[in-house]
């Protein structure tokens, strides 16, 4: 006898509601503290921090959104999506902090970019005092966010375009538009993009929320005086003074309000800028119907992104083994493995990172499969916004709410508390990655299996899950990478008792130990890459051979 769907949904939802209720309680407490809100508004850095937050978050999200649209257009029109998606796992595997540190190695006053043109072009014999990193305008943070979020949007779009039912229908409609005389670019923006863009709403909101509330990247490459509001909130929350703590909680509430307002504004702008086509609900972005819609720009943008990612990975690798490296030499004068010896001596950091990532990812996968398999579709559609709330809530507000929960459970600084914190943040990404393929699975397979007398468990174990193993493996890789990249939950919920490669890399980035910072950042990059490589191997299509007669 199968369990009642109401009980299943309630039980699974309770796992998500506990952290959400803790965050909601924190938000209500901050709202009932007018002193903290007054202190927030009268703080000398608040207005500048809010302006920087809106500027960096909205600019990076807008650039990432339209660059992704250009790249998807070229991949779809030229049938190169498969080639693009082959390199996306390596990009997705690059944690935000590692990418920011690598970009820092490139564009800093003593970085490779300026070394390459010095002194023969610039005349510099010493690094100039230029604000190329942590600049007051937030340009470095915007560039880092765009580089990281474009692959994420491409990957989530590819999961939609790889569904057989969706791809065939859109390809047929695209071909029909071409036969009617529309140029390929115009056919894409008129036919495919209006149907694809609404399906990317939640990934886009995750990108927007992260851009407005990011802490680790902003600490590495963002503006410093004043910082963004998320960094300011984090600094106040780290303060031992209770009044400063309350002020930080109020700043977290303000961040949540900014995310809500900008998200609703973005949604309204999207609907206002698209006009109906032939009375249907599909809409067309009126400014993107020109036949010359960035074809060359999309190609060069993709090449530039690949080149920058390659340079970042190389900069991290060289930086991790560098010793004496005077400016403007392109390569170190002394090569050393001392940083890696130091990393090896603290093997517990790597072990804790792996165990947390594996444990939180497996728990999230079990939850996501149970939810998608047992909960009715209408319930899933109604409750899905609640499940995605961790993607759009400010990180500082979320971890402080989690901290209150683990204090109530008496799990502060313990393994169980760390696992809960990581799982609560990994779960939405696993669900987001797995849903398109799982919900798009052809139900006729199950009907055929039932007609052959197979039980539901046999159908899942021998038919459905093997056919979905690529999607299952990819969602595991995404969850593993998300867990490895976590900075705030590890630092706050762990109460300083747990170290991971991410906390070490971000902490060291504020110092002058280039080689040790590069080693931890490189390790932070390698671990998710290995996870995606293993997922690609597990999810590879089966090949059947015909026996010779």
Short mmCIF file of C-alpha atoms in Angstrom, two decimals:
data_model
loop_
_atom_site.label_atom_id
_atom_site.label_comp_id
_atom_site.label_asym_id
_atom_site.label_seq_id
_atom_site.Cartn_x
_atom_site.Cartn_y
_atom_site.Cartn_z
CA UNK A 1 0.00 0.00 0.00
CA UNK A 2 1.49 3.32 -1.08
CA UNK A 3 1.70 6.15 1.49
CA UNK A 4 -0.85 8.93 1.32
CA UNK A 5 0.61 11.87 -0.63
CA UNK A 6 -0.53 14.36 2.00
CA UNK A 7 1.47 12.64 4.72
CA UNK A 8 4.50 12.31 2.45
CA UNK A 9 4.40 15.99 1.46
CA UNK A 10 3.94 17.09 5.08
CA UNK A 11 6.84 14.97 6.30
CA UNK A 12 9.20 16.12 3.57
CA UNK A 13 8.09 19.73 3.90
CA UNK A 14 8.77 19.69 7.64
CA UNK A 15 12.46 19.10 6.90
CA UNK A 16 12.55 22.37 4.94
CA UNK A 17 10.21 24.33 7.21
CA UNK A 18 12.36 24.04 10.35
CA UNK A 19 15.18 26.24 9.01
CA UNK A 20 12.66 28.56 7.33
CA UNK A 21 10.74 29.06 10.56
CA UNK A 22 13.98 29.86 12.34
CA UNK A 23 14.80 32.49 9.71
CA UNK A 24 11.27 33.90 9.92
CA UNK A 25 11.56 34.16 13.71
CA UNK A 26 14.84 36.06 13.34
CA UNK A 27 13.21 38.43 10.83
CA UNK A 28 10.29 39.11 13.18
CA UNK A 29 12.65 39.78 16.07
CA UNK A 30 14.60 42.27 13.98
CA UNK A 31 11.38 44.02 12.93
CA UNK A 32 10.39 44.38 16.58
CA UNK A 33 13.65 46.14 17.37
CA UNK A 34 13.27 49.75 16.15
CA UNK A 35 16.50 50.74 17.90
CA UNK A 36 18.48 48.43 15.64
CA UNK A 37 16.79 49.80 12.53
CA UNK A 38 17.46 53.37 13.61
CA UNK A 39 21.11 52.50 14.27
CA UNK A 40 21.26 50.91 10.81
CA UNK A 41 19.94 53.98 9.03
CA UNK A 42 22.11 56.40 10.99
CA UNK A 43 25.29 54.37 10.41
CA UNK A 44 27.57 56.44 8.13
CA UNK A 45 28.19 53.58 5.67
CA UNK A 46 24.63 52.31 5.22
CA UNK A 47 23.47 54.51 2.33
CA UNK A 48 26.65 53.97 0.33
CA UNK A 49 26.53 50.22 1.07
CA UNK A 50 22.93 49.97 -0.16
CA UNK A 51 23.79 51.89 -3.35
CA UNK A 52 26.80 49.64 -4.02
CA UNK A 53 24.71 46.54 -3.34
CA UNK A 54 22.02 47.55 -5.82
CA UNK A 55 24.56 48.60 -8.43
CA UNK A 56 26.71 45.45 -8.28
CA UNK A 57 23.78 43.04 -7.95
CA UNK A 58 21.60 44.48 -10.70
CA UNK A 59 24.46 45.17 -13.11
CA UNK A 60 25.95 41.69 -12.77
CA UNK A 61 22.56 39.98 -13.10
CA UNK A 62 21.61 42.02 -16.19
CA UNK A 63 24.92 41.31 -17.91
CA UNK A 64 24.80 37.60 -17.03
CA UNK A 65 21.20 37.30 -18.28
CA UNK A 66 21.73 38.83 -21.70
CA UNK A 67 25.14 37.26 -22.29
CA UNK A 68 23.51 33.90 -21.54
CA UNK A 69 20.75 34.69 -24.05
CA UNK A 70 23.33 35.50 -26.76
CA UNK A 71 25.28 32.31 -26.07
CA UNK A 72 22.18 30.14 -26.04
CA UNK A 73 21.06 31.65 -29.34
CA UNK A 74 24.35 30.77 -31.00
CA UNK A 75 24.43 27.29 -29.50
CA UNK A 76 20.86 26.54 -30.56
CA UNK A 77 21.14 28.02 -34.06
CA UNK A 78 24.52 26.48 -34.88
CA UNK A 79 23.79 23.18 -33.06
CA UNK A 80 26.71 23.75 -30.70
CA UNK A 81 24.90 23.35 -27.39
CA UNK A 82 26.44 19.93 -26.84
CA UNK A 83 29.92 21.39 -27.25
CA UNK A 84 29.16 24.25 -24.89
CA UNK A 85 27.71 22.00 -22.21
CA UNK A 86 30.79 19.77 -22.25
CA UNK A 87 32.90 22.56 -20.73
CA UNK A 88 30.20 23.92 -18.41
CA UNK A 89 30.89 21.39 -15.61
CA UNK A 90 34.43 22.70 -15.18
CA UNK A 91 33.07 26.25 -14.96
CA UNK A 92 30.30 25.27 -12.56
CA UNK A 93 32.83 23.41 -10.45
CA UNK A 94 34.82 26.60 -9.90
CA UNK A 95 33.65 27.94 -6.53
CA UNK A 96 32.84 31.62 -6.26
CA UNK A 97 35.69 32.32 -3.86
CA UNK A 98 38.25 30.45 -5.97
CA UNK A 99 37.21 32.37 -9.08
CA UNK A 100 37.45 35.68 -7.20
CA UNK A 101 40.92 34.78 -5.91
CA UNK A 102 42.08 33.76 -9.38
CA UNK A 103 40.70 36.95 -10.88
CA UNK A 104 42.49 38.83 -8.11
CA UNK A 105 45.77 37.20 -9.18
CA UNK A 106 45.12 38.42 -12.74
CA UNK A 107 43.96 42.02 -12.33
CA UNK A 108 45.69 43.11 -9.12
CA UNK A 109 48.33 45.84 -9.49
CA UNK A 110 50.93 43.08 -9.22
CA UNK A 111 48.88 40.62 -11.28
CA UNK A 112 49.60 38.94 -14.58
CA UNK A 113 47.71 41.44 -16.74
CA UNK A 114 49.88 44.37 -15.69
CA UNK A 115 53.03 42.23 -15.61
CA UNK A 116 52.44 41.27 -19.25
CA UNK A 117 52.61 44.91 -20.40
CA UNK A 118 55.28 46.15 -17.98
CA UNK A 119 57.70 47.80 -18.28
CA UNK A 120 57.82 47.85 -22.10
CA UNK A 121 54.38 49.51 -22.45
CA UNK A 122 53.56 51.04 -19.07
CA UNK A 123 57.09 51.86 -17.88
CA UNK A 124 56.24 50.49 -14.42
CA UNK A 125 59.08 48.92 -12.46
CA UNK A 126 56.87 48.54 -9.37
CA UNK A 127 53.15 47.79 -8.95
CA UNK A 128 51.18 51.06 -9.27
CA UNK A 129 48.74 52.13 -6.54
CA UNK A 130 45.70 51.47 -8.72
CA UNK A 131 42.35 50.26 -7.30
CA UNK A 132 42.06 47.41 -9.80
CA UNK A 133 40.80 45.13 -7.03
CA UNK A 134 38.37 46.09 -4.27
CA UNK A 135 37.70 49.19 -6.33
CA UNK A 136 35.20 51.68 -4.91
CA UNK A 137 32.90 51.25 -7.91
CA UNK A 138 32.46 47.48 -7.52
CA UNK A 139 33.59 46.73 -11.08
CA UNK A 140 35.80 43.84 -9.99
CA UNK A 141 32.92 42.26 -8.09
CA UNK A 142 30.59 42.72 -11.06
CA UNK A 143 33.09 41.04 -13.41
CA UNK A 144 33.56 38.11 -11.02
CA UNK A 145 29.80 37.64 -10.58
CA UNK A 146 29.16 37.72 -14.33
CA UNK A 147 31.90 35.16 -14.97
CA UNK A 148 30.41 32.81 -12.37
CA UNK A 149 26.71 33.21 -13.09
CA UNK A 150 26.75 32.92 -16.90
CA UNK A 151 27.74 29.21 -16.79
CA UNK A 152 25.05 28.56 -14.17
CA UNK A 153 22.33 30.12 -16.35
CA UNK A 154 23.61 28.27 -19.41
CA UNK A 155 23.57 24.97 -17.55
CA UNK A 156 20.03 25.41 -16.21
CA UNK A 157 18.87 26.40 -19.70
CA UNK A 158 20.61 23.37 -21.18
CA UNK A 159 18.69 21.08 -18.81
CA UNK A 160 15.49 22.42 -20.41
CA UNK A 161 16.77 22.22 -23.98
CA UNK A 162 17.98 18.64 -23.48
CA UNK A 163 14.50 17.36 -22.64
CA UNK A 164 13.36 15.35 -25.66
CA UNK A 165 9.79 16.61 -25.66
CA UNK A 166 10.79 20.26 -25.28
CA UNK A 167 13.70 20.14 -27.72
CA UNK A 168 11.72 18.50 -30.49
CA UNK A 169 8.80 20.91 -30.19
CA UNK A 170 10.98 24.01 -30.08
CA UNK A 171 13.16 22.79 -32.92
CA UNK A 172 10.08 22.17 -35.06
CA UNK A 173 8.69 25.62 -34.26
CA UNK A 174 12.07 27.20 -34.96
CA UNK A 175 12.30 25.42 -38.34
CA UNK A 176 8.75 26.52 -39.17
CA UNK A 177 9.68 30.15 -38.41
CA UNK A 178 12.67 29.85 -40.76
CA UNK A 179 10.46 28.48 -43.55
CA UNK A 180 8.25 31.54 -43.10
CA UNK A 181 11.21 33.77 -43.95
CA UNK A 182 12.56 34.69 -40.52
CA UNK A 183 16.33 34.87 -40.09
CA UNK A 184 17.75 32.36 -37.58
CA UNK A 185 18.49 34.97 -34.92
CA UNK A 186 15.05 36.54 -35.27
CA UNK A 187 13.40 33.11 -35.15
CA UNK A 188 15.23 32.34 -31.90
CA UNK A 189 14.11 35.52 -30.15
CA UNK A 190 10.55 35.27 -31.52
CA UNK A 191 9.90 31.56 -30.98
CA UNK A 192 12.30 29.82 -28.59
CA UNK A 193 13.43 32.49 -26.13
CA UNK A 194 9.91 33.59 -25.05
CA UNK A 195 9.22 29.98 -24.07
CA UNK A 196 12.61 29.32 -22.47
CA UNK A 197 12.97 32.53 -20.44
CA UNK A 198 10.00 31.91 -18.08
CA UNK A 199 11.44 28.48 -17.25
CA UNK A 200 14.63 30.21 -16.06
CA UNK A 201 12.82 32.45 -13.61
CA UNK A 202 13.97 30.71 -10.43
CA UNK A 203 17.59 30.31 -11.59
CA UNK A 204 17.55 34.01 -12.50
CA UNK A 205 16.20 34.93 -9.08
CA UNK A 206 18.94 32.82 -7.48
CA UNK A 207 21.51 34.77 -9.49
CA UNK A 208 19.94 38.11 -8.53
CA UNK A 209 19.71 37.20 -4.85
CA UNK A 210 23.30 35.97 -4.78
CA UNK A 211 24.55 39.11 -6.50
CA UNK A 212 22.81 41.29 -3.93
CA UNK A 213 23.81 39.26 -0.86
CA UNK A 214 27.22 37.72 -1.67
CA UNK A 215 29.80 37.86 1.11
CA UNK A 216 32.80 35.67 0.24
CA UNK A 217 33.42 37.13 -3.23
CA UNK A 218 32.83 40.64 -1.91
CA UNK A 219 35.41 40.06 0.82
CA UNK A 220 37.99 38.99 -1.77
CA UNK A 221 37.43 41.35 -4.70
CA UNK A 222 34.57 43.69 -3.76
CA UNK A 223 34.72 47.30 -2.56
CA UNK A 224 36.10 47.73 0.92
CA UNK A 225 35.36 51.28 2.10
CA UNK A 226 32.44 51.22 2.18
CA UNK A 227 31.70 47.54 1.53
CA UNK A 228 28.47 46.12 0.21
CA UNK A 229 25.55 45.80 2.63
CA UNK A 230 26.01 42.03 2.96
CA UNK A 231 29.63 42.44 4.08
CA UNK A 232 28.61 45.25 6.43
CA UNK A 233 25.91 43.02 7.94
CA UNK A 234 28.39 40.19 8.34
CA UNK A 235 30.86 42.48 10.13
CA UNK A 236 28.17 43.61 12.56
CA UNK A 237 27.00 40.04 13.17
CA UNK A 238 30.57 39.04 14.01
CA UNK A 239 30.79 41.78 16.62
CA UNK A 240 30.63 40.76 20.29
CA UNK A 241 28.41 43.74 21.09
CA UNK A 242 24.72 42.76 21.22
CA UNK A 243 23.66 46.12 19.79
CA UNK A 244 25.94 45.61 16.77
CA UNK A 245 24.52 42.09 16.42
CA UNK A 246 20.97 43.46 16.32
CA UNK A 247 22.10 46.03 13.77
CA UNK A 248 23.51 43.22 11.62
CA UNK A 249 20.22 41.32 11.85
CA UNK A 250 18.39 44.47 10.74
CA UNK A 251 20.79 44.76 7.81
CA UNK A 252 19.95 41.16 6.90
CA UNK A 253 16.26 42.06 6.94
CA UNK A 254 16.96 45.04 4.71
CA UNK A 255 18.80 42.75 2.30
CA UNK A 256 15.78 40.46 2.17
CA UNK A 257 13.59 43.46 1.39
CA UNK A 258 15.96 44.54 -1.39
CA UNK A 259 15.86 41.06 -2.91
CA UNK A 260 12.04 41.03 -2.79
CA UNK A 261 11.63 44.49 -4.28
CA UNK A 262 14.21 44.02 -7.04
CA UNK A 263 12.84 40.56 -7.86
CA UNK A 264 9.30 41.89 -8.23
CA UNK A 265 10.61 44.86 -10.20
CA UNK A 266 12.52 42.57 -12.53
CA UNK A 267 9.45 40.40 -13.05
CA UNK A 268 7.32 43.43 -13.83
CA UNK A 269 9.91 44.80 -16.23
CA UNK A 270 10.11 41.48 -18.08
CA UNK A 271 6.36 41.39 -18.60
CA UNK A 272 6.18 45.06 -19.55
CA UNK A 273 8.97 44.80 -22.14
CA UNK A 274 7.42 41.79 -23.90
CA UNK A 275 4.37 42.16 -26.08
CA UNK A 276 1.81 39.46 -26.94
CA UNK A 277 2.17 37.59 -30.22
CA UNK A 278 -0.99 36.74 -32.16
CA UNK A 279 -3.07 36.86 -28.99
CA UNK A 280 -1.15 34.06 -27.34
CA UNK A 281 0.50 34.10 -23.94
CA UNK A 282 3.95 33.87 -25.47
CA UNK A 283 5.79 37.19 -25.50
CA UNK A 284 8.63 38.69 -27.45
CA UNK A 285 11.32 41.00 -26.10
CA UNK A 286 10.65 44.01 -28.31
CA UNK A 287 14.25 45.21 -28.26
CA UNK A 288 15.70 41.89 -29.34
CA UNK A 289 13.93 41.23 -32.64
CA UNK A 290 16.66 42.68 -34.83
CA UNK A 291 18.31 40.15 -37.15
CA UNK A 292 21.71 41.40 -36.02
CA UNK A 293 21.12 40.42 -32.40
CA UNK A 294 24.64 40.04 -31.14
CA UNK A 295 25.70 37.04 -33.25
CA UNK A 296 29.35 38.05 -33.32
CA UNK A 297 29.07 39.37 -29.77
CA UNK A 298 27.85 36.00 -28.50
CA UNK A 299 30.70 34.11 -30.14
CA UNK A 300 33.36 36.47 -28.83
CA UNK A 301 31.79 36.61 -25.39
CA UNK A 302 31.99 32.81 -25.14
CA UNK A 303 35.60 32.77 -26.27
CA UNK A 304 36.48 35.52 -23.81
CA UNK A 305 34.84 33.64 -20.94
CA UNK A 306 36.73 30.45 -21.80
CA UNK A 307 40.00 32.38 -22.02
CA UNK A 308 39.46 34.10 -18.66
CA UNK A 309 38.56 30.83 -16.95
CA UNK A 310 41.69 29.21 -18.35
CA UNK A 311 43.83 32.14 -17.20
CA UNK A 312 42.28 32.01 -13.72
CA UNK A 313 42.97 28.30 -13.33
CA UNK A 314 46.54 28.78 -14.55
CA UNK A 315 47.07 31.74 -12.21
CA UNK A 316 45.91 29.69 -9.23
CA UNK A 317 48.16 26.78 -10.20
CA UNK A 318 51.25 28.96 -10.66
CA UNK A 319 50.48 31.00 -7.55
CA UNK A 320 50.28 27.85 -5.42
CA UNK A 321 53.92 26.92 -6.20
CA UNK A 322 55.41 30.41 -6.36
CA UNK A 323 58.16 31.64 -4.08
CA UNK A 324 60.07 34.85 -4.74
CA UNK A 325 58.25 36.66 -7.55
CA UNK A 326 59.37 40.24 -8.11
CA UNK A 327 57.45 42.65 -10.30
CA UNK A 328 57.27 42.75 -13.36
CA UNK A 329 58.55 39.19 -13.95
CA UNK A 330 55.94 36.97 -15.62
CA UNK A 331 57.05 33.85 -13.71
CA UNK A 332 58.42 33.34 -10.20
CA UNK A 333 62.14 33.30 -9.68
CA UNK A 334 61.76 30.57 -7.05
CA UNK A 335 59.38 27.62 -7.24
CA UNK A 336 58.39 25.87 -4.02
CA UNK A 337 55.97 23.23 -2.75
CA UNK A 338 55.92 24.66 0.75
CA UNK A 339 52.27 25.74 0.44
CA UNK A 340 51.19 22.25 -0.57
CA UNK A 341 53.20 20.76 2.28
CA UNK A 342 51.27 23.03 4.63
CA UNK A 343 47.98 21.92 3.06
CA UNK A 344 49.00 18.27 3.40
CA UNK A 345 49.83 18.79 7.08
CA UNK A 346 46.23 19.95 7.65
CA UNK A 347 44.58 16.99 5.94
CA UNK A 348 41.64 17.19 8.35
CA UNK A 349 40.50 20.34 6.51
CA UNK A 350 40.16 18.41 3.25
CA UNK A 351 38.56 15.44 5.01
CA UNK A 352 35.94 17.62 6.70
CA UNK A 353 35.20 19.34 3.38
CA UNK A 354 34.67 16.01 1.60
CA UNK A 355 32.56 14.44 4.34
CA UNK A 356 30.31 17.48 4.62
CA UNK A 357 29.88 17.69 0.84
CA UNK A 358 29.17 13.99 0.38
CA UNK A 359 26.81 13.77 3.36
CA UNK A 360 24.79 16.88 2.54
CA UNK A 361 24.56 15.99 -1.15
CA UNK A 362 23.34 12.44 -0.54
CA UNK A 363 20.72 13.62 1.95
CA UNK A 364 19.56 16.28 -0.50
CA UNK A 365 19.35 13.76 -3.33
CA UNK A 366 17.28 11.35 -1.24
CA UNK A 367 14.92 14.16 -0.27
CA UNK A 368 14.61 15.47 -3.84
CA UNK A 369 13.90 12.02 -5.32
CA UNK A 370 11.31 11.28 -2.63
CA UNK A 371 9.64 14.65 -3.25
CA UNK A 372 9.55 14.31 -7.03
CA UNK A 373 8.44 10.69 -6.90
CA UNK A 374 5.78 10.75 -4.19
CA UNK A 375 4.30 14.25 -4.04
CA UNK A 376 1.51 15.05 -6.58
CA UNK A 377 2.37 17.53 -9.31
CA UNK A 378 -0.23 20.11 -8.24
CA UNK A 379 1.21 20.10 -4.71
CA UNK A 380 4.72 20.40 -6.09
CA UNK A 381 3.76 23.39 -8.22
CA UNK A 382 2.11 25.13 -5.27
CA UNK A 383 4.94 24.49 -2.79
CA UNK A 384 7.91 24.92 -5.12
CA UNK A 385 8.39 28.66 -4.30
CA UNK A 386 8.69 27.71 -0.62
CA UNK A 387 11.34 25.11 -1.42
CA UNK A 388 13.37 27.63 -3.40
CA UNK A 389 13.38 30.28 -0.68
CA UNK A 390 16.95 29.43 0.44
CA UNK A 391 18.10 30.44 -3.05
CA UNK A 392 16.76 33.96 -2.73
CA UNK A 393 17.11 34.72 0.98
CA UNK A 394 20.19 36.73 2.00
CA UNK A 395 22.98 34.44 3.10
CA UNK A 396 23.68 36.37 6.29
CA UNK A 397 20.01 36.21 7.33
CA UNK A 398 19.83 32.51 6.48
CA UNK A 399 22.91 31.45 8.46
CA UNK A 400 21.91 33.49 11.52
CA UNK A 401 18.50 31.82 11.43
CA UNK A 402 20.21 28.44 11.10
CA UNK A 403 22.43 29.35 14.01
CA UNK A 404 19.36 29.93 16.17
CA UNK A 405 18.04 26.52 15.13
CA UNK A 406 21.25 24.66 15.94
CA UNK A 407 21.43 26.47 19.30
CA UNK A 408 17.92 25.21 20.05
CA UNK A 409 18.97 21.70 19.01
CA UNK A 410 22.26 22.06 20.93
CA UNK A 411 24.23 21.29 17.78
CA UNK A 412 26.41 24.41 17.77
CA UNK A 413 29.90 23.61 16.49
CA UNK A 414 28.99 19.92 16.08
CA UNK A 415 28.98 17.69 13.05
CA UNK A 416 25.18 17.40 13.02
CA UNK A 417 24.75 21.17 12.97
CA UNK A 418 27.23 21.55 10.12
CA UNK A 419 25.49 18.82 8.14
CA UNK A 420 22.10 20.48 8.69
CA UNK A 421 23.43 23.87 7.58
CA UNK A 422 25.04 22.52 4.41
CA UNK A 423 22.07 20.29 3.52
CA UNK A 424 19.58 23.15 3.86
CA UNK A 425 21.56 25.13 1.27
CA UNK A 426 22.43 22.24 -1.04
CA UNK A 427 18.90 20.86 -1.26
CA UNK A 428 17.34 23.63 -3.41
CA UNK A 429 20.16 23.37 -5.96
CA UNK A 430 19.81 19.58 -6.20
CA UNK A 431 16.04 19.92 -6.63
CA UNK A 432 16.49 22.64 -9.24
CA UNK A 433 19.01 20.54 -11.18
CA UNK A 434 17.03 17.30 -11.04
CA UNK A 435 13.48 18.57 -11.63
CA UNK A 436 13.49 19.16 -15.43
CA UNK A 437 14.64 15.64 -16.31
CA UNK A 438 12.63 13.91 -13.58
CA UNK A 439 9.38 15.73 -14.31
CA UNK A 440 9.92 15.31 -18.06
CA UNK A 441 10.24 11.52 -17.84
CA UNK A 442 7.80 9.79 -20.19
CA UNK A 443 5.01 8.21 -18.06
CA UNK A 444 4.36 5.58 -20.74
CA UNK A 445 7.41 3.66 -19.50
CA UNK A 446 5.68 3.11 -16.17
CA UNK A 447 2.42 2.05 -17.82
CA UNK A 448 4.33 -0.45 -19.95
CA UNK A 449 6.15 -1.85 -16.91
CA UNK A 450 2.86 -2.23 -15.02
CA UNK A 451 1.31 -4.04 -17.96
CA UNK A 452 4.21 -6.51 -17.76
CA UNK A 453 3.53 -7.16 -14.09
CA UNK A 454 6.46 -5.21 -12.68
CA UNK A 455 6.14 -3.52 -9.31
CA UNK A 456 6.78 0.17 -8.80
CA UNK A 457 10.07 -0.52 -7.04
CA UNK A 458 11.26 -2.73 -9.93
CA UNK A 459 10.28 -0.01 -12.39
CA UNK A 460 12.24 2.61 -10.46
CA UNK A 461 15.32 0.49 -9.85
CA UNK A 462 15.61 -1.16 -13.26
CA UNK A 463 14.07 1.37 -15.68
CA UNK A 464 13.48 4.92 -14.47
CA UNK A 465 16.58 5.60 -12.39
CA UNK A 466 18.96 3.97 -14.89
CA UNK A 467 17.46 6.12 -17.65
CA UNK A 468 17.80 9.19 -15.43
CA UNK A 469 21.27 8.40 -14.14
CA UNK A 470 22.81 11.28 -16.09
CA UNK A 471 20.45 13.78 -14.43
CA UNK A 472 20.90 12.13 -11.02
CA UNK A 473 24.70 12.20 -11.33
CA UNK A 474 24.66 15.82 -12.54
CA UNK A 475 22.50 16.93 -9.61
CA UNK A 476 24.87 15.16 -7.21
CA UNK A 477 27.82 16.99 -8.77
CA UNK A 478 26.03 20.33 -8.44
CA UNK A 479 25.18 19.66 -4.80
CA UNK A 480 28.76 18.60 -4.07
CA UNK A 481 30.13 21.80 -5.62
CA UNK A 482 27.63 23.95 -3.69
CA UNK A 483 28.64 22.35 -0.39
CA UNK A 484 32.36 22.75 -1.06
CA UNK A 485 31.82 26.46 -1.79
CA UNK A 486 29.93 27.22 1.45
CA UNK A 487 31.63 29.91 3.53
CA UNK A 488 29.10 31.57 5.85
CA UNK A 489 27.42 28.39 7.24
CA UNK A 490 30.77 26.77 7.97
CA UNK A 491 32.13 29.82 9.72
CA UNK A 492 29.00 30.74 11.68
CA UNK A 493 27.22 27.47 12.48
CA UNK A 494 30.55 25.72 13.00
CA UNK A 495 31.41 28.32 15.66
CA UNK A 496 34.99 28.48 14.40
CA UNK A 497 35.65 24.82 15.24
CA UNK A 498 35.53 23.52 11.66
CA UNK A 499 37.73 24.50 8.76
CA UNK A 500 37.11 23.76 5.10
CA UNK A 501 39.12 24.63 2.01
CA UNK A 502 36.74 27.53 1.34
CA UNK A 503 37.06 29.14 4.76
CA UNK A 504 40.83 28.78 4.57
CA UNK A 505 41.01 30.26 1.05
CA UNK A 506 38.81 33.28 1.84
CA UNK A 507 40.61 33.96 5.12
CA UNK A 508 44.05 33.74 3.49
CA UNK A 509 42.98 35.98 0.58
CA UNK A 510 42.98 38.94 2.97
CA UNK A 511 46.67 38.36 3.73
CA UNK A 512 49.82 38.39 1.68
CA UNK A 513 50.47 34.63 1.45
CA UNK A 514 50.02 34.23 -2.28
CA UNK A 515 51.24 30.63 -2.48
CA UNK A 516 49.12 29.30 0.40
CA UNK A 517 46.07 31.21 -0.83
CA UNK A 518 46.61 29.80 -4.32
CA UNK A 519 46.98 26.27 -2.97
CA UNK A 520 43.70 26.32 -1.05
CA UNK A 521 41.89 28.08 -3.91
CA UNK A 522 43.26 25.52 -6.39
CA UNK A 523 42.13 22.71 -4.11
CA UNK A 524 38.74 24.37 -3.82
CA UNK A 525 38.55 24.23 -7.62
CA UNK A 526 39.89 20.68 -8.04
CA UNK A 527 37.48 18.96 -5.66
CA UNK A 528 34.27 19.98 -7.51
CA UNK A 529 35.95 19.30 -10.86
CA UNK A 530 36.64 15.75 -9.73
CA UNK A 531 33.01 15.51 -8.63
CA UNK A 532 31.74 16.61 -12.05
CA UNK A 533 34.19 14.25 -13.79
CA UNK A 534 32.92 11.33 -11.71
CA UNK A 535 29.33 12.35 -12.46
CA UNK A 536 30.11 12.47 -16.19
CA UNK A 537 31.58 8.97 -15.99
CA UNK A 538 28.63 7.59 -14.03
CA UNK A 539 26.08 9.30 -16.26
CA UNK A 540 27.66 8.35 -19.58
CA UNK A 541 25.23 6.73 -22.04
CA UNK A 542 25.30 2.98 -22.24
CA UNK A 543 26.63 1.36 -25.37
CA UNK A 544 25.33 -1.95 -26.59
CA UNK A 545 27.25 -4.27 -28.84
CA UNK A 546 25.67 -6.72 -31.21
CA UNK A 547 27.17 -10.18 -30.76
CA UNK A 548 28.81 -11.54 -33.87
CA UNK A 549 27.19 -14.53 -35.47
#
